[in-house]
């Protein structure tokens, strides 16, 4: 306790230790108590006691929470011999509580051995004078502090499946607002995983004394056909589940698979990703990335990438995270029926969202297929770009095209993710990669979960988007882009054409590149820089609905043959 100087008091009393026993607070043995006269004086109290606090200056250090280090104090309490005095101590620290959940898709023990927190406004230490400041708000006077990365070891030995554990970190309150991202890293089962949260998006724009901020951390492999892996990081994914493990679109496929090995099918740059720590019993593999680009990996029935491909996954190496909005943003778009979509700000597979940058083109997909194909490498260029297999050998997708020759080609597409299956050159068959039969009854309109334009069904195992995202489908009878008007609307009425694409003005959705397409008959590239083609998940007869635009006109509800390779812009589930 401190007694500050005041009327009728000759001097202040500094750092007198009190303890509670026998129903009363008493000065420590051998210590003169704090005496009060009839004159009122300002008192200050804190806990836990430290002999080093003789000058009222406390040193705060960001650290793992413990009760004995949770410094609390109150200043500005008026006391005299005529009245009783009570204190209600407030926390000097802010606190971040990490709530860890062990998702069932993660098969490790979930040992959490380190948490690191970084932002330019984060302080690792600061001083606090508890005898000065505002008495009305019980705030002391902070120094400027020392910025840096806060690193703690929570020593969480394990978390049960679908179980929870928490780790609380005492944080020095910030003296300036937090901006940008709060960068986090977690050492889980010996592997460092990184994540970022947007300061403003999570409400952590500052760390205020006495406030507890919660950050939820799901430890698990959320299954999908596409995994985002930031450059220079690692991610452990499940290779025992087809797609998202959900609806199977009336195909009769089993959701679970048992791979004997995992390998790289192709990557846009040799060495873009490396695979390690494949565990055949846990059915997991670790992916480590560098640079930016795209790759496809596959699970094989035989050792050493032999036998049949059981399933394959797209690895999107990008620092864009649509869930925590780092290195980009998302857009809310309302269709004509009032249904709201949240779109990514870039094409699936894009390595940029800068208007006019060829990195915005991304990848292309045949309607209903999960596996991507490269698009034109440049605007106004239809030249094939090479990709590399796991041994560093190059090939192009045009060299892999084949004509559909069976009534049900689905199994072949799973086994051969690099083959562009072209439709038979007969419009009556719908140029479908799925079947050579001239009958809509032989086709499958539910592959991406948009079988009805009244309302989409659940995301399916063939959807090419990352976990939590899907191909946009028609809702309540309206196209996802119906706010752009009717087919044939002038582009100048709903957007600004430039830099080989459209920046929409009728809807807030950013820049969409004119990525062109792969032709349904031969897989060749066409119209990059001139036309944009974007699939929806919804079928139309033996076609698929899509968005089409050029410098002159926009078609929000167009439809065409399913063997075409068009772009995909994912929406939130």
Coordinates of C-alpha atoms in Angstrom, one line a residue:
X1 CA 0.0 0.0 0.0
X2 CA 1.0 3.6 -0.7
X3 CA -0.1 6.7 1.2
X4 CA 0.4 9.7 -1.0
X5 CA 1.2 13.1 0.4
X6 CA -1.8 15.4 1.3
X7 CA -3.2 17.9 3.7
X8 CA -2.2 17.2 7.3
X9 CA 0.4 14.6 6.2
X10 CA 4.0 15.4 6.5
X11 CA 5.2 12.8 4.0
X12 CA 4.1 9.9 1.9
X13 CA 4.4 6.3 2.9
X14 CA 5.8 4.0 0.3
X15 CA 5.2 0.3 -0.4
X16 CA 3.9 -1.0 3.0
X17 CA 3.1 -4.7 2.8
X18 CA -0.2 -5.9 4.3
X19 CA -1.6 -9.4 4.7
X20 CA -5.0 -10.7 5.6
X21 CA -5.4 -12.8 8.7
X22 CA -7.8 -13.1 11.6
X23 CA -10.5 -11.3 9.7
X24 CA -8.4 -8.1 9.3
X25 CA -5.7 -6.6 7.2
X26 CA -2.5 -6.0 9.1
X27 CA 0.9 -4.6 8.2
X28 CA 3.6 -7.2 7.8
X29 CA 5.5 -8.1 10.9
X30 CA 8.0 -5.4 12.0
X31 CA 6.6 -2.9 9.5
X32 CA 5.0 0.4 10.7
X33 CA 1.3 0.5 9.4
X34 CA -0.1 3.3 7.3
X35 CA -1.7 5.7 9.7
X36 CA -4.6 8.0 8.8
X37 CA -5.7 11.1 10.5
X38 CA -9.0 13.0 10.2
X39 CA -7.6 14.6 7.1
X40 CA -8.4 12.8 3.9
X41 CA -5.5 11.5 1.8
X42 CA -5.2 9.5 -1.4
X43 CA -4.3 5.8 -1.1
X44 CA -2.9 3.4 -3.6
X45 CA -2.9 -0.4 -3.3
X46 CA -1.6 -3.3 -5.5
X47 CA -1.2 -7.1 -5.5
X48 CA 1.0 -9.2 -5.4
X49 CA 3.4 -7.5 -3.1
X50 CA 7.0 -6.8 -4.3
X51 CA 9.7 -5.1 -2.3
X52 CA 11.1 -3.7 -5.6
X53 CA 8.1 -1.4 -6.0
X54 CA 9.3 1.1 -3.4
X55 CA 9.0 4.0 -5.9
X56 CA 5.6 2.9 -7.2
X57 CA 7.1 1.9 -10.6
X58 CA 6.1 -1.6 -11.7
X59 CA 7.7 -3.3 -14.7
X60 CA 5.2 -5.3 -16.8
X61 CA 6.3 -8.1 -19.0
X62 CA 4.2 -9.9 -21.6
X63 CA 4.2 -13.6 -20.4
X64 CA 2.2 -16.7 -19.9
X65 CA -0.5 -16.2 -17.4
X66 CA -0.1 -17.1 -13.8
X67 CA -2.1 -15.8 -10.8
X68 CA 1.1 -14.6 -9.0
X69 CA 2.2 -12.6 -12.0
X70 CA -1.2 -11.0 -12.8
X71 CA -0.4 -7.5 -11.4
X72 CA -3.5 -5.7 -10.1
X73 CA -3.9 -2.3 -8.5
X74 CA -6.1 0.7 -7.5
X75 CA -5.2 4.3 -7.0
X76 CA -7.1 7.4 -6.0
X77 CA -8.9 5.9 -3.0
X78 CA -9.7 8.5 -0.4
X79 CA -9.1 7.5 3.2
X80 CA -9.2 9.1 6.7
X81 CA -9.6 7.9 10.3
X82 CA -13.3 8.7 10.1
X83 CA -14.2 6.1 7.5
X84 CA -13.4 2.6 6.5
X85 CA -11.4 2.1 3.3
X86 CA -12.1 -0.6 0.6
X87 CA -10.2 -1.4 -2.5
X88 CA -11.3 -3.0 -5.7
X89 CA -8.2 -3.9 -7.6
X90 CA -8.1 -3.7 -11.4
X91 CA -5.8 -5.6 -13.8
X92 CA -2.8 -3.8 -15.1
X93 CA -2.4 -6.3 -17.9
X94 CA -4.5 -7.1 -20.9
X95 CA -5.0 -10.7 -21.7
X96 CA -5.3 -12.8 -24.8
X97 CA -6.8 -16.3 -24.3
X98 CA -6.2 -18.8 -27.0
X99 CA -8.9 -21.4 -27.2
X100 CA -7.6 -24.5 -29.0
X101 CA -9.9 -27.2 -30.4
X102 CA -8.6 -30.5 -31.6
X103 CA -10.6 -31.2 -34.7
X104 CA -11.3 -34.8 -35.5
X105 CA -9.6 -34.6 -38.9
X106 CA -6.2 -34.0 -37.2
X107 CA -4.6 -37.2 -36.0
X108 CA -1.7 -35.8 -34.0
X109 CA -1.5 -35.7 -30.2
X110 CA -2.0 -31.9 -30.3
X111 CA 0.9 -30.9 -28.1
X112 CA 1.2 -27.1 -28.1
X113 CA 4.7 -26.1 -27.0
X114 CA 4.9 -22.5 -28.2
X115 CA 2.8 -19.5 -29.1
X116 CA 4.2 -16.3 -30.7
X117 CA 2.4 -13.0 -31.2
X118 CA 3.7 -10.3 -33.4
X119 CA 2.6 -6.8 -34.5
X120 CA 4.4 -3.5 -34.6
X121 CA 2.2 -2.2 -31.8
X122 CA 2.7 -5.2 -29.5
X123 CA 4.8 -4.5 -26.4
X124 CA 7.0 -7.1 -24.7
X125 CA 7.6 -4.8 -21.7
X126 CA 6.7 -1.4 -20.2
X127 CA 6.8 0.5 -17.0
X128 CA 3.7 1.5 -15.0
X129 CA 3.7 4.2 -12.3
X130 CA 0.7 3.3 -10.1
X131 CA 0.9 6.4 -8.0
X132 CA 0.3 8.8 -10.9
X133 CA -2.3 9.1 -13.6
X134 CA -6.1 9.5 -13.5
X135 CA -7.8 8.6 -10.2
X136 CA -11.3 8.8 -11.7
X137 CA -10.5 5.9 -14.2
X138 CA -7.9 4.2 -12.0
X139 CA -5.2 4.4 -14.6
X140 CA -1.6 4.7 -13.8
X141 CA 1.1 6.3 -16.1
X142 CA 2.7 4.0 -18.7
X143 CA 6.0 4.5 -20.3
X144 CA 6.6 4.1 -24.0
X145 CA 7.4 0.4 -23.8
X146 CA 9.6 -2.0 -25.8
X147 CA 8.0 -3.4 -29.0
X148 CA 8.7 -6.9 -30.2
X149 CA 7.4 -10.5 -30.5
X150 CA 5.8 -12.1 -27.5
X151 CA 6.7 -15.8 -27.3
X152 CA 5.4 -18.1 -24.6
X153 CA 5.5 -21.8 -23.9
X154 CA 2.1 -23.0 -22.8
X155 CA 3.1 -26.7 -22.2
X156 CA -0.1 -28.2 -23.4
X157 CA 0.9 -31.8 -23.5
X158 CA -2.1 -33.0 -25.5
X159 CA -5.7 -32.2 -26.5
X160 CA -8.2 -35.0 -26.9
X161 CA -10.1 -35.5 -30.2
X162 CA -12.8 -32.9 -30.4
X163 CA -11.5 -31.6 -27.1
X164 CA -10.5 -28.2 -26.0
X165 CA -7.6 -26.5 -24.1
X166 CA -6.8 -22.9 -23.4
X167 CA -3.7 -20.9 -22.9
X168 CA -3.8 -17.3 -21.4
X169 CA -1.1 -14.8 -22.1
X170 CA -0.7 -11.6 -20.0
X171 CA -0.1 -8.8 -22.5
X172 CA 1.4 -5.4 -21.8
X173 CA -1.4 -2.9 -22.8
X174 CA -0.6 -1.1 -26.0
X175 CA 0.2 2.6 -26.1
X176 CA -0.8 3.0 -29.8
X177 CA -3.5 1.4 -31.9
X178 CA -2.8 -2.0 -33.6
X179 CA -3.1 -1.9 -37.3
X180 CA -2.7 -4.4 -40.1
X181 CA -2.4 -8.1 -39.1
X182 CA -1.5 -9.7 -35.8
X183 CA 0.8 -12.5 -36.9
X184 CA 0.6 -15.7 -34.9
X185 CA 2.6 -18.9 -34.9
X186 CA 2.0 -22.1 -33.0
X187 CA 4.3 -25.1 -32.5
X188 CA 2.1 -28.1 -32.6
X189 CA 3.5 -31.6 -32.4
X190 CA 6.9 -30.1 -33.2
X191 CA 5.8 -28.3 -36.4
X192 CA 5.5 -24.5 -36.6
X193 CA 2.2 -23.3 -38.1
X194 CA 1.5 -19.7 -38.9
X195 CA -1.7 -17.7 -39.1
X196 CA -2.7 -14.0 -39.2
X197 CA -5.7 -12.2 -37.9
X198 CA -6.9 -8.8 -39.1
X199 CA -6.7 -6.4 -36.1
X200 CA -9.8 -4.5 -37.1
X201 CA -11.7 -7.5 -38.2
X202 CA -11.3 -9.2 -34.9
X203 CA -11.9 -6.1 -32.8
X204 CA -8.3 -6.3 -31.4
X205 CA -7.4 -2.8 -32.4
X206 CA -5.7 -2.2 -29.0
X207 CA -4.9 -4.2 -25.9
X208 CA -6.6 -2.4 -23.0
X209 CA -5.8 -3.1 -19.4
X210 CA -8.3 -5.3 -17.8
X211 CA -9.7 -6.7 -21.0
X212 CA -9.5 -10.4 -22.1
X213 CA -9.5 -11.0 -25.9
X214 CA -10.2 -14.5 -27.2
X215 CA -8.7 -16.0 -30.3
X216 CA -10.1 -19.4 -31.4
X217 CA -7.6 -21.8 -32.9
X218 CA -8.9 -24.9 -34.7
X219 CA -6.2 -27.6 -34.9
X220 CA -7.4 -29.9 -37.7
X221 CA -7.4 -30.7 -41.3
X222 CA -10.5 -29.2 -42.7
X223 CA -10.9 -31.3 -45.8
X224 CA -11.4 -30.0 -49.3
X225 CA -10.1 -30.4 -52.8
X226 CA -8.0 -27.2 -52.5
X227 CA -5.6 -26.3 -49.6
X228 CA -4.1 -22.8 -49.2
X229 CA -0.5 -23.0 -48.1
X230 CA 1.2 -19.7 -47.6
X231 CA 4.7 -19.4 -49.0
X232 CA 7.4 -20.6 -46.7
X233 CA 5.1 -22.4 -44.4
X234 CA 4.0 -26.0 -43.8
X235 CA 0.6 -27.6 -43.5
X236 CA -0.4 -31.1 -42.6
X237 CA -3.5 -32.3 -44.6
X238 CA -5.6 -35.4 -44.6
X239 CA -5.2 -37.7 -47.6
X240 CA -7.7 -40.3 -46.5
X241 CA -10.8 -38.3 -47.3
X242 CA -12.2 -37.5 -50.8
X243 CA -12.9 -33.8 -51.1
X244 CA -14.8 -32.3 -48.1
X245 CA -16.1 -35.7 -47.1
X246 CA -19.6 -34.5 -47.7
X247 CA -22.2 -35.1 -50.4
X248 CA -21.1 -37.5 -53.2
X249 CA -23.4 -36.2 -55.9
X250 CA -25.1 -39.6 -56.6
X251 CA -21.9 -41.2 -57.7
X252 CA -21.7 -44.1 -55.3
X253 CA -18.2 -43.3 -54.3
X254 CA -16.8 -44.1 -50.9
X255 CA -15.7 -41.0 -49.0
X256 CA -12.7 -42.7 -47.3
X257 CA -9.6 -43.9 -49.1
X258 CA -6.5 -45.7 -48.0
X259 CA -3.4 -44.5 -49.8
X260 CA -0.1 -46.3 -49.9
X261 CA 1.9 -43.3 -51.0
X262 CA 1.5 -39.6 -51.9
X263 CA 3.3 -37.7 -54.7
X264 CA 3.3 -34.5 -56.7
X265 CA 1.4 -34.7 -59.9
X266 CA 2.3 -31.3 -61.2
X267 CA 3.4 -27.9 -60.0
X268 CA 3.8 -24.6 -61.8
X269 CA 7.4 -24.2 -60.7
X270 CA 9.8 -27.1 -60.0
X271 CA 10.3 -27.2 -56.3
X272 CA 7.3 -25.1 -55.4
X273 CA 6.2 -27.6 -52.8
X274 CA 7.8 -30.6 -51.0
X275 CA 6.0 -33.5 -49.4
X276 CA 7.2 -35.2 -46.2
X277 CA 6.1 -37.1 -43.2
X278 CA 3.5 -39.2 -45.0
X279 CA 1.8 -41.4 -42.4
X280 CA -0.1 -44.3 -43.9
X281 CA -2.0 -45.1 -40.7
X282 CA -3.0 -41.6 -39.9
X283 CA -3.5 -40.8 -43.6
X284 CA -1.7 -37.5 -43.5
X285 CA 1.1 -35.7 -45.3
X286 CA 3.0 -32.6 -44.6
X287 CA 3.3 -29.9 -47.4
X288 CA 6.0 -27.3 -47.3
X289 CA 5.9 -24.5 -49.8
X290 CA 8.0 -21.7 -51.3
X291 CA 7.3 -18.9 -53.8
X292 CA 3.8 -18.7 -55.1
X293 CA 1.9 -20.8 -57.6
X294 CA -0.2 -23.9 -57.9
X295 CA 0.4 -27.7 -57.6
X296 CA -1.6 -30.9 -57.6
X297 CA -0.7 -33.8 -55.4
X298 CA -2.3 -37.3 -55.4
X299 CA -2.8 -40.3 -53.2
X300 CA -1.7 -43.6 -54.9
X301 CA -2.8 -47.2 -54.3
X302 CA 0.8 -48.4 -54.5
X303 CA 4.1 -47.6 -52.8
X304 CA 6.3 -45.0 -54.4
X305 CA 3.5 -43.3 -56.4
X306 CA 2.7 -46.5 -58.3
X307 CA -0.7 -48.0 -59.0
X308 CA -3.9 -46.0 -59.3
X309 CA -4.5 -42.4 -58.3
X310 CA -7.2 -42.7 -55.7
X311 CA -7.8 -38.9 -55.3
X312 CA -5.9 -35.7 -56.0
X313 CA -5.8 -32.2 -54.4
X314 CA -5.0 -28.7 -55.6
X315 CA -2.3 -26.9 -53.5
X316 CA -2.7 -23.1 -53.8
X317 CA 0.5 -21.5 -52.7
X318 CA -0.5 -18.0 -51.8
X319 CA -0.4 -15.5 -48.9
X320 CA -4.0 -14.6 -49.5
X321 CA -6.2 -15.9 -46.7
X322 CA -9.9 -15.2 -47.4
X323 CA -10.9 -16.3 -43.9
X324 CA -8.8 -13.8 -42.0
X325 CA -8.4 -11.3 -44.9
X326 CA -4.7 -11.1 -45.2
X327 CA -3.2 -9.9 -48.5
X328 CA -6.6 -9.1 -49.9
X329 CA -10.3 -8.9 -49.1
X330 CA -13.7 -10.3 -49.9
X331 CA -16.8 -8.8 -51.5
X332 CA -20.5 -9.1 -50.6
X333 CA -22.7 -9.4 -53.7
X334 CA -26.5 -9.6 -53.7
X335 CA -28.3 -11.3 -56.5
X336 CA -31.7 -10.3 -57.9
X337 CA -33.6 -12.5 -55.4
X338 CA -31.8 -10.8 -52.4
X339 CA -29.4 -13.7 -51.7
X340 CA -26.0 -12.5 -50.5
X341 CA -22.8 -14.1 -51.7
X342 CA -19.4 -13.4 -50.2
X343 CA -16.9 -13.6 -53.1
X344 CA -13.1 -14.0 -52.9
X345 CA -11.3 -11.0 -54.5
X346 CA -9.4 -13.2 -57.0
X347 CA -9.8 -16.2 -59.2
X348 CA -9.2 -19.7 -57.8
X349 CA -5.5 -20.3 -58.3
X350 CA -4.6 -16.6 -58.9
X351 CA -1.3 -15.4 -57.5
X352 CA -2.3 -11.7 -57.7
X353 CA -5.4 -9.5 -57.5
X354 CA -3.7 -6.4 -59.1
X355 CA -5.7 -5.1 -62.1
X356 CA -4.0 -6.0 -65.3
X357 CA -1.5 -8.4 -63.8
X358 CA -1.4 -11.8 -65.6
X359 CA -1.1 -13.4 -62.1
X360 CA -4.9 -12.7 -61.7
X361 CA -5.8 -15.2 -64.4
X362 CA -5.6 -18.2 -62.1
X363 CA -6.7 -21.7 -63.2
X364 CA -9.5 -23.2 -65.2
X365 CA -12.0 -26.0 -64.7
X366 CA -14.3 -28.2 -66.7
X367 CA -17.8 -27.9 -65.3
X368 CA -18.2 -30.3 -62.3
X369 CA -14.6 -31.4 -62.2
X370 CA -12.4 -30.9 -59.1
X371 CA -9.0 -30.8 -60.8
X372 CA -7.6 -27.6 -62.3
X373 CA -5.8 -26.8 -65.6
X374 CA -3.5 -24.0 -66.3
X375 CA -4.9 -21.0 -68.3
X376 CA -3.1 -18.6 -70.6
X377 CA 0.1 -17.4 -69.0
X378 CA -0.4 -13.8 -70.3
X379 CA -3.2 -11.6 -71.6
X380 CA -3.4 -11.6 -75.4
X381 CA -1.5 -14.8 -75.5
X382 CA -2.8 -18.3 -76.1
X383 CA 0.5 -20.1 -75.6
X384 CA 0.6 -23.2 -73.4
X385 CA 2.7 -23.0 -70.3
X386 CA 4.6 -25.9 -69.0
X387 CA 4.1 -27.5 -65.6
X388 CA 6.5 -29.9 -63.8
X389 CA 5.9 -33.4 -62.4
X390 CA 7.5 -34.5 -59.1
X391 CA 10.7 -35.5 -60.9
X392 CA 11.1 -32.0 -62.5
X393 CA 10.0 -33.2 -66.0
X394 CA 7.8 -30.7 -67.9
X395 CA 4.6 -31.2 -69.9
X396 CA 1.6 -29.2 -71.1
X397 CA -2.0 -29.9 -70.5
X398 CA -2.8 -29.7 -74.2
X399 CA -0.5 -32.7 -74.7
X400 CA -2.7 -34.7 -72.3
X401 CA -6.2 -34.2 -73.9
X402 CA -8.4 -37.1 -74.8
X403 CA -11.8 -37.6 -76.2
X404 CA -14.5 -39.1 -73.9
X405 CA -15.2 -42.7 -75.0
X406 CA -17.4 -44.2 -72.2
X407 CA -20.9 -43.7 -70.8
X408 CA -19.5 -42.8 -67.4
X409 CA -16.1 -41.2 -67.5
X410 CA -16.0 -40.0 -63.9
X411 CA -13.7 -42.8 -62.6
X412 CA -11.2 -42.0 -65.4
X413 CA -11.1 -38.3 -64.4
X414 CA -10.3 -39.3 -60.8
X415 CA -7.5 -41.5 -62.0
X416 CA -6.2 -39.0 -64.5
X417 CA -6.4 -35.5 -63.1
X418 CA -4.0 -34.1 -65.8
X419 CA -6.2 -35.2 -68.7
X420 CA -8.5 -32.6 -70.3
X421 CA -11.4 -34.8 -71.5
X422 CA -12.8 -33.2 -74.6
X423 CA -16.4 -33.7 -75.6
X424 CA -17.3 -35.6 -78.8
X425 CA -17.6 -33.2 -81.7
X426 CA -21.4 -33.3 -81.7
X427 CA -23.4 -30.6 -80.1
X428 CA -26.3 -33.0 -79.3
X429 CA -24.1 -34.8 -76.7
X430 CA -23.5 -31.5 -74.9
X431 CA -19.7 -31.9 -75.3
X432 CA -19.7 -33.3 -71.9
X433 CA -16.4 -34.8 -70.3
X434 CA -18.6 -37.0 -68.1
X435 CA -20.3 -39.1 -70.7
X436 CA -20.3 -39.9 -74.4
X437 CA -24.0 -40.8 -74.4
X438 CA -26.5 -38.5 -76.1
X439 CA -28.8 -38.3 -73.2
X440 CA -29.2 -35.9 -70.3
X441 CA -30.1 -38.9 -68.1
X442 CA -26.5 -40.1 -68.5
X443 CA -25.1 -36.8 -67.2
X444 CA -24.7 -35.6 -63.7
X445 CA -26.0 -32.1 -62.9
X446 CA -25.2 -32.3 -59.2
X447 CA -21.4 -32.6 -59.3
X448 CA -20.9 -29.1 -57.8
X449 CA -24.1 -29.1 -55.7
X450 CA -26.2 -26.7 -57.8
X451 CA -28.6 -29.2 -59.3
X452 CA -31.6 -26.8 -58.8
X453 CA -31.7 -23.1 -59.6
X454 CA -34.2 -22.7 -56.9
X455 CA -31.6 -23.3 -54.2
X456 CA -28.2 -25.0 -54.1
X457 CA -27.6 -28.1 -52.2
X458 CA -24.6 -28.8 -49.9
X459 CA -21.0 -28.5 -51.2
X460 CA -19.9 -31.8 -52.8
X461 CA -16.7 -33.8 -52.8
X462 CA -16.0 -32.5 -56.3
X463 CA -16.1 -28.8 -55.5
X464 CA -12.7 -27.3 -56.3
X465 CA -12.7 -24.5 -53.7
X466 CA -10.9 -24.5 -50.3
X467 CA -12.6 -25.5 -47.0
X468 CA -15.5 -23.1 -46.2
X469 CA -15.8 -21.9 -49.8
X470 CA -17.6 -23.3 -52.9
X471 CA -18.5 -22.6 -56.5
X472 CA -21.3 -20.1 -56.6
X473 CA -24.7 -21.5 -57.5
X474 CA -28.0 -20.0 -58.5
X475 CA -30.3 -19.2 -55.5
X476 CA -34.0 -18.6 -55.6
X477 CA -34.1 -18.6 -59.4
X478 CA -31.4 -16.0 -59.8
X479 CA -27.8 -16.1 -61.1
X480 CA -25.1 -15.1 -58.7
X481 CA -24.4 -12.2 -61.0
X482 CA -28.0 -11.2 -61.8
X483 CA -27.4 -7.8 -60.2
X484 CA -25.5 -7.0 -63.4
X485 CA -28.7 -7.0 -65.3
X486 CA -30.0 -9.2 -68.2
X487 CA -27.9 -11.0 -70.8
X488 CA -26.4 -8.6 -73.3
X489 CA -26.1 -5.7 -70.9
X490 CA -23.6 -3.1 -72.0
X491 CA -20.3 -3.5 -70.0
X492 CA -20.1 0.3 -69.6
X493 CA -23.4 0.3 -67.8
X494 CA -22.3 -2.1 -65.1
X495 CA -18.5 -1.8 -65.0
X496 CA -15.3 -0.3 -66.3
X497 CA -13.4 -2.2 -68.9
X498 CA -9.6 -1.9 -68.7
X499 CA -6.4 -3.8 -68.0
X500 CA -7.8 -6.9 -69.7
X501 CA -10.8 -7.2 -67.5
X502 CA -13.8 -5.5 -65.7
X503 CA -13.9 -3.6 -62.5
X504 CA -17.6 -3.7 -61.6
X505 CA -19.5 -0.6 -60.7
X506 CA -23.0 -2.0 -60.5
X507 CA -21.8 -4.4 -57.8
X508 CA -18.9 -4.1 -55.4
X509 CA -16.8 -7.0 -56.4
X510 CA -13.4 -5.6 -57.5
X511 CA -11.5 -6.6 -60.7
X512 CA -12.3 -9.7 -62.7
X513 CA -9.8 -10.6 -65.5
X514 CA -10.8 -11.7 -68.9
X515 CA -9.0 -15.0 -68.5
X516 CA -10.4 -16.7 -71.7
X517 CA -11.1 -20.4 -71.8
X518 CA -10.0 -23.9 -72.8
X519 CA -12.1 -25.1 -75.8
X520 CA -14.4 -28.0 -75.2
X521 CA -13.5 -29.8 -78.5
X522 CA -9.7 -29.7 -78.3
X523 CA -8.6 -28.2 -74.9
X524 CA -6.8 -25.3 -76.7
X525 CA -6.6 -21.8 -75.1
X526 CA -8.7 -18.9 -76.5
X527 CA -9.6 -15.3 -75.8
X528 CA -7.3 -14.4 -72.9
X529 CA -7.5 -10.7 -72.5
X530 CA -10.7 -10.4 -74.5
X531 CA -13.4 -12.4 -72.7
X532 CA -14.1 -13.6 -69.2
X533 CA -15.9 -16.9 -68.5
X534 CA -16.8 -17.9 -64.9
X535 CA -18.7 -21.1 -64.0
X536 CA -21.5 -21.3 -61.6
X537 CA -22.4 -24.7 -59.9
X538 CA -25.8 -24.8 -61.6
X539 CA -26.6 -26.8 -64.7
X540 CA -28.8 -25.8 -67.6
X541 CA -30.2 -28.8 -69.4
X542 CA -27.0 -30.5 -70.6
X543 CA -25.0 -27.3 -70.2
X544 CA -23.7 -25.3 -67.3
X545 CA -24.6 -21.7 -66.3
X546 CA -21.8 -19.2 -66.3
X547 CA -21.0 -15.5 -66.3
X548 CA -19.5 -14.1 -69.6
X549 CA -18.2 -10.6 -70.3
X550 CA -16.2 -8.7 -72.8
X551 CA -15.4 -5.0 -73.4
X552 CA -18.8 -4.5 -74.9
X553 CA -21.3 -6.8 -73.2
X554 CA -22.1 -8.8 -70.1
X555 CA -24.1 -12.1 -69.9
X556 CA -24.8 -13.0 -66.2
X557 CA -26.9 -16.0 -67.1
X558 CA -25.2 -17.6 -70.0
X559 CA -24.8 -21.3 -70.5
X560 CA -22.5 -23.5 -72.5
X561 CA -21.0 -27.0 -72.9
X562 CA -19.6 -28.6 -69.7
X563 CA -16.3 -29.7 -71.3
X564 CA -15.2 -26.0 -71.6
X565 CA -12.5 -25.0 -69.1
X566 CA -13.6 -21.7 -67.4
X567 CA -12.5 -19.7 -64.4
X568 CA -13.9 -20.1 -60.9
X569 CA -14.4 -17.4 -58.4
X570 CA -15.3 -19.0 -55.0
X571 CA -17.9 -17.8 -52.6
X572 CA -18.2 -18.5 -48.8
X573 CA -20.4 -21.5 -47.9

